[in-house]
Amino acid sequence: YLSARNSAGAWTIALSYFASGMGAWVVYGTTEMGATPSLSWLGIIGYSGASAFPAAAICYLGPQIKERCTDKAFSTTDFGRERYGRLMQLSIAAISLFYMFIYMVAELTSISNIFALLTNNNSQGFTIGVTVVIGVATLSYTAYAGLPSSIVTDRFQGFLMGILVIIITITLCAFDENKVTPEEFGLASSWTVEGFMAMITLIIAILSAELFNQATWQRVWAAESVPAMRKGFTLGTIGIFLLMMFFGIIAMIAYAKDPEAYDNFEKYAYLAFFDLLVPLGNGWHVIVLILVTALAASSLDSLQNGLNSIFYRDALRAGLNAQATATVLVVLMNIPAIWLASEKLSVLGLFLVADLVCACGLFPVFLGLQEEDKLGGLLPAPTEVGAFMGIISGIVTVLVIGAINGVNGFEYFWLRNGAICALCGSETMITFIVTPIMAGIGTYVFTHLDILIRGKEAARRPLFELPFDKEDEVDKKDEDVEA
C-alpha cells in the first residue's frame, strides 16, 4: 500500500519520478528566472539543474538507506527510528511534514492562480473550489489504493505532460506575435554574477528539501532493483531538467518581446509564460489548463502518499486502523493547505522557507549512514543526541545570520534580503552554504559531548522508546540471523 515494494521497473520509476516532481509551480519557477535578465541563463540552468540534482544524490544514498533498514521500512523516518531512535524519527517526521505541507500549499496556490488567470475569475470562492476539487480527487484514489495508484496515474500524467508540452511549443512558435529577433533575444539572455549566486542557492536549497520528500523515497523502495531505481531516476531527472529549461527559455522570449513592460513591472516575470498564450484562442487555454491540472495532480497524489507514509507504520504498531488513521490525518492537513492557498502567497517564498528548514537537518540525518568512528575518532559515528543538536545548531545558525543582517527571530526564514527575488543575493546564498555546514559540525561536536557525558555505550542507545518499539528490535534480529 505504501511502498509498492520491488514492483516497478525502470521506465515506470522514470515516469513516476518525472510526473510527481513536476507540479503546477514549474510554470512560475524557471519563468521568473528567464524573464529577469539579471538572472537569465544561469538562473534557468541553476533551477533546472537543481531540480534534477536530488536524483543523483538519491541514486547514491537510496541503496544504502534501504540496506540499512529492516524489510518493514519504507521512508527516511523509518531510517531515523532504526538508526538513531524516536527523537530523530520525530525530528525527521516534523521536517518532512513541514516541507510536504508547504509543497502542497505551493501546488494548490499555483493551480488556483492559473485557473483564475485563464478563466478571468479571481474570487476567493472560485480559488477554494478549484483546490478542493483537485485535492479531493487525488485523495480519493490514494486513500483507497496507496502508492500503486499514484504510480499508475503518474504514467499517464507523464505521457500527457510530454505530449502537451510538444503541442504548446509548436503552437507558440507558429505565431508571428511570439517571434523575436536574435538582437532582442540577446538583451533577454545573459550570464551574470546574480544568476550564479541564485544557481548555488538553488542547488543547496532544492537538494536539502527533496531529501526530506517522502514521496520521492517511496519510489526507492518501489523499484524492483537497484539498477532499475538508478536508471529510472536518471531518465526521470532528464525529463525534469528539459521541461524546466523549456519554461525558462519561453520566459526569455516573453521578456524579449516587451522588455520595458517587465522592467517597469507592468508585467510580472513569474507570469511570463502566460504572456505568450495571449495570441492563442480559448481552446488552447483549455489545453494549458489540462496540462497544469495534470502537473498539480501528479504532485499532490504523491505528496498525500508521502504524508501517509509518515503516520502509517506507527499507527499499525499501535494497533490502530492504520489506513484510516493516516488518511484522516492527511485530510486534516489538506484543510489548512487549501485555506493558505486561497491567500495567494509567493510560491518561491513558500518553498524557500521549507528549503531552509530542511537544510538544517540535511547532514544530521544522513550522517547517520556513518556507523563507525573515522579519523581516529575525530569524526565519531553520530549519536541521537548529537544528530538532534545538529539540527538545532542549523536553526541557531539561521537566527544568527538573520541577526547579522538586521532581522530578528524566525522572520529571517523568509529570507527577505532586499534582493531582486526571494532566492537571489549574496546573503541568501551564504545562508544556504553556512547553515548545513554548521549543522554538520554541530552534529559531531555534540556527539563528542554526548559520549563524554553519558559514555559510549549509553550514547548509542535511543533516548526513549515506545512499548511497540520492541517489535522493531525483534525484526532486526531476525534479519541479522537470516543474513
Coordinates of C-alpha atoms in Angstrom, one line a residue:
Y1 CA 0.0 0.0 0.0
L2 CA 2.7 2.5 0.9
S3 CA 5.9 1.1 -0.7
A4 CA 4.7 -1.0 -3.7
R5 CA 7.9 -2.8 -2.7
N6 CA 10.1 -4.1 -5.5
S7 CA 7.3 -3.9 -8.1
A8 CA 8.3 -1.1 -10.5
G9 CA 10.7 -1.3 -13.5
A10 CA 13.0 1.5 -14.7
W11 CA 10.5 3.2 -17.1
T12 CA 7.7 3.1 -14.5
I13 CA 10.0 4.8 -11.9
A14 CA 11.2 7.3 -14.6
L15 CA 7.7 8.4 -15.5
S16 CA 6.6 8.4 -11.8
Y17 CA 9.5 10.4 -10.6
F18 CA 9.2 12.9 -13.5
A19 CA 5.4 13.4 -13.1
S20 CA 5.5 13.6 -9.3
G21 CA 8.4 16.0 -9.3
M22 CA 6.8 18.4 -11.8
G23 CA 4.0 20.3 -10.2
A24 CA 2.0 23.3 -11.5
W25 CA 4.6 25.6 -9.8
V26 CA 7.0 24.8 -12.7
V27 CA 5.3 27.4 -14.8
Y28 CA 6.4 30.0 -12.2
G29 CA 9.9 28.8 -11.2
T30 CA 12.2 29.0 -14.2
T31 CA 9.9 31.5 -15.9
E32 CA 10.8 34.0 -13.2
M33 CA 14.4 33.3 -13.8
G34 CA 14.1 33.6 -17.6
A35 CA 12.1 36.9 -17.5
T36 CA 14.7 38.5 -15.1
P37 CA 17.7 39.5 -17.3
S38 CA 20.0 39.8 -14.3
L39 CA 19.5 36.1 -13.6
S40 CA 18.7 34.7 -17.1
W41 CA 20.7 31.7 -18.3
L42 CA 22.5 30.8 -15.0
G43 CA 19.2 31.2 -13.1
I44 CA 17.4 28.9 -15.6
I45 CA 20.2 26.4 -15.7
G46 CA 20.5 26.6 -11.9
Y47 CA 16.8 26.0 -11.2
S48 CA 16.6 23.2 -13.8
G49 CA 19.8 21.5 -12.7
A50 CA 19.0 21.9 -9.0
S51 CA 15.6 20.3 -9.6
A52 CA 17.3 17.4 -11.3
F53 CA 20.3 17.0 -8.9
P54 CA 18.5 15.3 -6.0
A55 CA 18.0 12.2 -8.2
A56 CA 21.8 11.8 -8.3
A57 CA 22.0 12.0 -4.5
I58 CA 19.2 9.5 -4.1
C59 CA 20.9 7.1 -6.6
Y60 CA 23.9 7.2 -4.2
L61 CA 22.1 7.3 -0.9
G62 CA 19.0 5.3 -1.7
P63 CA 20.5 1.8 -1.8
Q64 CA 22.5 2.5 1.4
I65 CA 19.4 3.7 3.3
K66 CA 17.3 0.8 2.1
E67 CA 20.0 -1.7 3.0
R68 CA 20.4 -0.2 6.5
C69 CA 16.7 -0.5 7.3
T70 CA 14.6 -3.6 8.1
D71 CA 12.3 -5.0 5.5
K72 CA 9.3 -3.2 7.0
A73 CA 10.7 0.3 6.4
F74 CA 9.8 2.5 3.5
S75 CA 10.9 6.0 4.4
T76 CA 13.7 8.1 5.9
T77 CA 11.6 8.5 9.1
D78 CA 11.9 4.7 9.5
F79 CA 15.7 5.1 8.9
G80 CA 15.8 7.7 11.6
R81 CA 14.0 5.4 14.0
E82 CA 16.1 2.4 13.3
R83 CA 19.5 4.2 13.1
Y84 CA 19.0 6.7 15.9
G85 CA 15.8 6.4 17.9
R86 CA 12.4 8.0 18.4
L87 CA 13.7 11.6 18.9
M88 CA 15.3 11.7 15.5
Q89 CA 12.4 9.9 13.9
L90 CA 10.1 12.6 15.2
S91 CA 12.5 15.3 14.1
I92 CA 12.7 13.9 10.6
A93 CA 8.9 13.5 10.5
A94 CA 8.5 17.1 11.6
I95 CA 10.8 18.4 8.9
S96 CA 9.3 16.2 6.2
L97 CA 5.7 17.2 7.3
F98 CA 6.6 20.9 7.1
Y99 CA 8.2 20.6 3.7
M100 CA 5.5 18.4 2.2
F101 CA 2.8 20.7 3.7
I102 CA 4.5 23.8 2.2
Y103 CA 4.8 21.9 -1.1
M104 CA 1.1 21.2 -1.1
V105 CA 0.3 24.8 -0.3
A106 CA 2.6 26.0 -3.2
E107 CA 1.0 23.4 -5.5
L108 CA -2.6 24.4 -4.7
T109 CA -1.6 28.1 -4.9
S110 CA -0.1 27.6 -8.3
I111 CA -3.1 25.7 -9.8
S112 CA -5.7 28.1 -8.3
N113 CA -3.7 31.1 -9.6
I114 CA -3.5 29.6 -13.1
F115 CA -7.2 28.7 -13.2
A116 CA -8.1 32.3 -12.0
L117 CA -5.8 33.8 -14.7
L118 CA -7.0 31.8 -17.6
T119 CA -10.7 32.0 -16.7
N120 CA -10.7 35.6 -15.5
N121 CA -12.3 34.6 -12.2
N122 CA -10.2 35.7 -9.2
S123 CA -12.8 35.3 -6.5
Q124 CA -11.7 33.5 -3.3
G125 CA -14.7 31.1 -3.6
F126 CA -13.6 30.0 -7.0
T127 CA -10.0 29.6 -5.8
I128 CA -11.0 27.4 -2.9
G129 CA -13.4 25.4 -5.2
V130 CA -10.6 24.5 -7.6
T131 CA -8.2 23.4 -4.9
V132 CA -10.9 21.4 -3.1
V133 CA -11.9 19.5 -6.3
I134 CA -8.3 18.6 -7.2
G135 CA -7.3 17.8 -3.6
V136 CA -10.4 15.5 -3.1
A137 CA -10.0 13.8 -6.4
T138 CA -6.3 12.8 -5.7
L139 CA -7.0 11.9 -2.1
S140 CA -9.9 9.6 -3.1
Y141 CA -7.7 7.2 -5.0
T142 CA -4.5 7.5 -2.9
A143 CA -6.5 6.8 0.3
Y144 CA -8.0 3.7 -1.3
A145 CA -5.1 2.2 -3.3
G146 CA -2.0 3.9 -1.9
L147 CA 1.3 4.3 -3.8
P148 CA 0.5 1.9 -6.6
S149 CA -2.4 4.1 -7.7
S150 CA -0.1 7.1 -7.7
I151 CA 2.5 5.3 -9.8
V152 CA -0.2 4.2 -12.3
T153 CA -1.6 7.7 -12.7
D154 CA 1.9 9.1 -12.9
R155 CA 2.4 7.0 -16.1
F156 CA -0.5 8.7 -17.8
Q157 CA 0.3 12.1 -16.5
G158 CA 3.9 11.8 -17.6
F159 CA 2.9 10.9 -21.1
L160 CA 0.2 13.7 -21.1
M161 CA 2.7 16.3 -20.0
G162 CA 5.2 15.4 -22.7
I163 CA 2.6 15.5 -25.5
L164 CA 1.1 18.8 -24.3
V165 CA 4.4 20.5 -24.0
I166 CA 5.3 19.5 -27.5
I167 CA 2.0 20.8 -28.8
I168 CA 2.3 24.1 -26.9
T169 CA 5.9 24.6 -28.1
I170 CA 4.9 24.1 -31.7
T171 CA 1.9 26.4 -31.4
L172 CA 3.7 29.2 -29.5
C173 CA 6.5 29.2 -32.1
A174 CA 4.0 29.3 -35.0
F175 CA 2.5 32.7 -34.1
D176 CA 4.3 35.7 -35.6
E177 CA 3.4 37.7 -32.5
N178 CA 5.7 35.5 -30.5
K179 CA 8.8 35.7 -32.7
V180 CA 11.8 37.8 -31.6
T181 CA 15.0 38.8 -33.4
P182 CA 18.4 37.5 -32.3
E183 CA 19.2 41.0 -31.1
E184 CA 16.0 41.1 -28.9
F185 CA 16.7 37.7 -27.5
G186 CA 20.3 38.8 -26.8
L187 CA 19.0 41.5 -24.5
A188 CA 17.0 38.9 -22.5
S189 CA 19.7 36.3 -22.3
S190 CA 22.9 37.0 -20.3
W191 CA 25.4 35.4 -17.9
T192 CA 25.6 37.2 -14.6
V193 CA 27.0 37.0 -11.1
E194 CA 23.5 37.4 -9.7
G195 CA 22.5 34.3 -11.8
F196 CA 25.5 32.4 -10.5
M197 CA 24.6 33.2 -6.8
A198 CA 20.9 32.1 -7.5
M199 CA 22.2 28.9 -9.0
I200 CA 24.3 28.0 -6.0
T201 CA 21.4 28.8 -3.6
L202 CA 19.0 26.7 -5.6
I203 CA 21.3 23.6 -5.8
I204 CA 21.7 23.5 -2.0
A205 CA 18.1 24.5 -1.2
I206 CA 16.4 22.0 -3.5
L207 CA 18.7 19.2 -2.7
S208 CA 18.1 19.7 1.1
A209 CA 14.3 19.8 0.6
E210 CA 14.0 16.9 -1.8
L211 CA 15.9 14.6 0.6
F212 CA 13.0 15.1 3.0
N213 CA 10.3 14.4 0.4
Q214 CA 9.0 11.0 1.5
A215 CA 7.1 10.7 -1.8
T216 CA 10.5 10.5 -3.6
W217 CA 11.9 8.0 -1.1
Q218 CA 8.8 5.7 -1.5
R219 CA 10.0 5.2 -5.1
V220 CA 13.3 4.0 -3.9
W221 CA 11.5 1.1 -2.2
A222 CA 9.1 0.7 -5.1
A223 CA 11.9 -0.1 -7.6
E224 CA 12.3 -3.7 -8.5
S225 CA 16.1 -3.5 -8.2
V226 CA 18.9 -1.0 -7.6
P227 CA 19.8 -0.8 -11.3
A228 CA 16.1 -0.2 -12.1
M229 CA 15.9 2.5 -9.5
R230 CA 19.1 4.2 -10.7
K231 CA 18.0 4.0 -14.4
G232 CA 14.5 5.2 -13.6
F233 CA 15.7 8.2 -11.5
T234 CA 18.2 9.1 -14.2
L235 CA 15.7 9.1 -17.0
G236 CA 13.1 10.9 -14.9
T237 CA 15.5 13.7 -13.9
I238 CA 16.5 14.2 -17.6
G239 CA 12.8 14.9 -18.3
I240 CA 12.6 17.3 -15.3
F241 CA 15.6 19.2 -16.5
L242 CA 14.3 19.6 -20.1
L243 CA 10.8 20.6 -19.0
M244 CA 12.1 23.3 -16.7
M245 CA 14.6 24.6 -19.3
F246 CA 11.6 24.8 -21.7
F247 CA 9.7 27.1 -19.4
G248 CA 12.8 29.2 -18.7
I249 CA 13.6 29.8 -22.4
I250 CA 9.9 30.5 -23.1
A251 CA 10.1 33.2 -20.4
M252 CA 13.2 34.8 -22.1
I253 CA 11.3 35.0 -25.3
A254 CA 8.4 36.7 -23.5
Y255 CA 10.8 39.3 -22.0
A256 CA 12.4 39.9 -25.3
K257 CA 9.0 40.8 -26.8
D258 CA 8.3 43.5 -24.3
P259 CA 11.3 44.3 -22.1
E260 CA 10.0 47.7 -21.0
A261 CA 6.8 46.3 -19.5
Y262 CA 8.8 43.8 -17.4
D263 CA 11.3 46.4 -16.3
N264 CA 8.5 48.7 -15.2
F265 CA 6.6 45.9 -13.5
E266 CA 3.6 46.4 -15.8
K267 CA 4.2 42.6 -16.4
Y268 CA 5.4 40.2 -13.8
A269 CA 8.3 37.8 -14.5
Y270 CA 6.7 34.8 -12.9
L271 CA 3.7 35.1 -15.3
A272 CA 5.9 35.4 -18.4
F273 CA 4.7 32.0 -19.8
F274 CA 1.1 33.2 -19.9
D275 CA 2.0 36.3 -21.9
L276 CA 2.8 34.1 -24.9
L277 CA -0.6 32.5 -24.6
V278 CA -2.4 35.8 -25.3
P279 CA -2.5 35.3 -29.1
L280 CA -3.9 31.8 -28.7
G281 CA -7.7 31.2 -28.6
N282 CA -9.7 29.8 -25.6
G283 CA -9.3 26.3 -26.9
W284 CA -5.6 26.5 -26.3
H285 CA -6.2 27.9 -22.8
V286 CA -8.2 24.7 -22.1
I287 CA -5.3 22.6 -23.2
V288 CA -3.0 24.5 -20.9
L289 CA -5.4 24.0 -18.0
I290 CA -5.4 20.3 -18.7
L291 CA -1.6 20.4 -18.6
V292 CA -1.3 22.3 -15.3
T293 CA -4.1 20.1 -13.8
A294 CA -2.1 17.0 -14.7
L295 CA 1.0 18.7 -13.2
A296 CA -0.8 19.5 -10.0
A297 CA -2.5 16.1 -9.6
S298 CA 0.7 14.2 -10.2
S299 CA 2.5 16.1 -7.4
L300 CA -0.5 16.2 -5.0
D301 CA -1.2 12.4 -5.0
S302 CA 2.5 11.7 -4.4
L303 CA 2.6 14.2 -1.5
Q304 CA -0.5 12.7 0.0
N305 CA 1.1 9.2 -0.1
G306 CA 4.3 10.6 1.3
L307 CA 2.4 12.1 4.2
N308 CA 0.6 8.8 4.7
S309 CA 3.9 7.0 5.0
I310 CA 5.0 9.1 8.0
F311 CA 1.9 8.2 10.0
Y312 CA 1.2 4.7 8.7
R313 CA 3.7 2.4 10.4
D314 CA 3.3 3.7 13.9
A315 CA -0.5 3.6 13.6
L316 CA -0.1 0.0 12.6
R317 CA 2.2 -0.7 15.5
A318 CA -0.2 0.9 17.9
G319 CA -3.0 -1.4 16.9
L320 CA -5.0 1.3 15.1
N321 CA -6.6 1.1 11.7
A322 CA -3.5 2.4 10.0
Q323 CA -5.1 3.2 6.6
A324 CA -8.0 5.1 8.1
T325 CA -5.8 6.9 10.7
A326 CA -3.3 8.1 8.2
T327 CA -5.9 9.2 5.7
V328 CA -7.8 11.2 8.3
L329 CA -4.5 13.0 9.4
V330 CA -3.8 13.8 5.7
V331 CA -7.3 15.2 5.2
L332 CA -6.8 17.4 8.3
M333 CA -3.5 18.7 6.8
N334 CA -5.3 19.4 3.4
I335 CA -7.7 21.8 5.1
P336 CA -5.2 24.5 6.2
A337 CA -3.3 23.9 3.0
I338 CA -6.4 24.8 0.9
W339 CA -7.0 27.9 3.1
L340 CA -3.4 29.1 2.8
A341 CA -3.6 28.6 -1.0
S342 CA -6.5 31.0 -1.1
E343 CA -4.3 33.6 0.5
K344 CA -2.1 33.6 -2.7
L345 CA 1.3 33.7 -1.0
S346 CA 4.5 33.8 -3.0
V347 CA 5.2 30.3 -4.4
L348 CA 9.0 30.8 -4.4
G349 CA 8.9 32.4 -0.9
L350 CA 7.0 29.4 0.4
F351 CA 9.5 26.9 -1.0
L352 CA 12.5 28.8 0.4
V353 CA 11.2 28.7 3.9
A354 CA 10.8 25.0 3.7
D355 CA 14.1 24.6 1.9
L356 CA 16.0 26.4 4.7
V357 CA 14.3 24.3 7.4
C358 CA 15.4 21.1 5.5
A359 CA 19.0 22.5 5.2
C360 CA 19.2 22.4 9.0
G361 CA 18.5 18.7 9.0
L362 CA 20.5 17.6 5.9
F363 CA 23.8 16.5 7.5
P364 CA 22.5 15.5 10.9
V365 CA 20.1 13.0 9.3
F366 CA 22.3 11.5 6.5
L367 CA 25.5 11.4 8.5
G368 CA 23.6 8.5 10.2
L369 CA 25.0 6.4 7.4
Q370 CA 28.3 6.6 9.2
E371 CA 28.3 3.9 11.8
E372 CA 32.0 3.7 12.7
D373 CA 34.4 6.4 14.0
K374 CA 36.6 8.0 11.5
L375 CA 39.9 9.9 11.5
G376 CA 41.0 8.3 14.7
G377 CA 37.8 9.2 16.5
L378 CA 37.8 12.9 15.4
L379 CA 34.6 12.2 13.5
P380 CA 32.6 9.8 15.7
A381 CA 29.6 7.9 14.4
P382 CA 26.8 10.4 15.3
T383 CA 24.6 9.7 18.3
E384 CA 20.9 10.5 18.5
V385 CA 21.6 13.5 20.8
G386 CA 24.4 14.6 18.5
A387 CA 22.2 14.5 15.4
F388 CA 19.3 16.3 17.1
M389 CA 21.5 19.0 18.4
G390 CA 23.0 19.3 14.9
I391 CA 19.5 20.2 13.7
I392 CA 19.2 22.8 16.5
S393 CA 22.7 24.1 15.5
G394 CA 21.4 24.7 12.0
I395 CA 18.4 26.6 13.2
V396 CA 20.5 28.7 15.6
T397 CA 22.9 29.4 12.6
V398 CA 19.9 30.8 10.6
L399 CA 18.9 33.0 13.5
V400 CA 22.4 34.3 14.0
I401 CA 22.8 35.1 10.3
G402 CA 19.4 36.9 10.5
A403 CA 20.6 39.0 13.4
I404 CA 23.7 39.9 11.5
N405 CA 21.5 41.0 8.6
G406 CA 19.3 43.0 10.9
V407 CA 16.4 40.6 11.1
N408 CA 15.3 39.3 14.5
G409 CA 13.8 36.0 15.3
F410 CA 12.4 33.4 13.0
E411 CA 11.3 36.0 10.5
Y412 CA 14.6 35.6 8.7
F413 CA 13.5 32.2 7.5
W414 CA 11.5 34.1 4.9
L415 CA 14.9 35.4 3.5
R416 CA 13.7 38.9 2.8
N417 CA 17.2 40.2 2.0
G418 CA 16.1 43.0 -0.3
A419 CA 17.4 41.3 -3.5
I420 CA 15.7 41.2 -6.8
C421 CA 14.0 37.9 -6.0
A422 CA 13.4 35.7 -2.9
L423 CA 16.3 33.4 -3.7
C424 CA 18.8 36.0 -5.0
G425 CA 21.7 37.8 -3.5
S426 CA 24.8 37.0 -1.6
E427 CA 23.1 37.0 1.8
T428 CA 20.7 34.2 0.8
M429 CA 23.5 32.2 -0.9
I430 CA 25.7 32.5 2.2
T431 CA 22.9 31.4 4.4
F432 CA 22.3 28.2 2.4
I433 CA 26.0 27.5 2.4
V434 CA 26.8 28.1 6.0
T435 CA 23.6 26.6 7.6
P436 CA 24.1 22.9 6.6
I437 CA 27.9 23.1 7.3
M438 CA 27.3 24.4 10.8
A439 CA 24.6 21.7 11.3
G440 CA 27.1 19.0 10.3
I441 CA 29.8 20.5 12.6
G442 CA 27.2 20.7 15.4
T443 CA 26.4 17.0 14.9
Y444 CA 30.0 15.9 15.5
V445 CA 30.6 18.4 18.4
F446 CA 27.5 17.3 20.3
T447 CA 28.2 13.7 19.6
H448 CA 31.6 14.1 21.3
L449 CA 29.9 15.8 24.3
D450 CA 27.2 13.1 24.4
I451 CA 29.8 10.3 24.5
L452 CA 31.8 12.2 27.1
I453 CA 28.9 12.7 29.4
R454 CA 26.9 9.5 29.0
G455 CA 29.5 7.1 27.9
K456 CA 29.9 5.5 24.5
E457 CA 27.5 2.5 25.1
A458 CA 24.7 4.6 26.6
A459 CA 25.1 7.3 24.0
R460 CA 24.5 4.7 21.2
R461 CA 21.1 3.7 22.6
P462 CA 17.8 5.6 21.8
L463 CA 16.9 8.2 24.4
F464 CA 13.4 6.8 24.8
E465 CA 11.2 4.0 23.3
L466 CA 7.5 3.3 23.0
P467 CA 6.0 -0.1 24.0
F468 CA 5.7 -1.4 20.5
D469 CA 9.3 -0.4 19.5
K470 CA 10.4 -3.9 20.8
E471 CA 8.9 -5.4 17.7
D472 CA 11.4 -3.4 15.5
E473 CA 14.2 -4.9 17.5
V474 CA 12.9 -8.4 17.0
D475 CA 12.5 -7.8 13.3
K476 CA 16.1 -6.5 13.1
K477 CA 17.5 -9.5 15.0
D478 CA 15.6 -11.9 12.7
E479 CA 17.0 -10.2 9.6
D480 CA 20.5 -10.4 11.1
V481 CA 20.1 -14.1 11.7
E482 CA 18.8 -14.7 8.2
A483 CA 21.8 -12.7 6.8

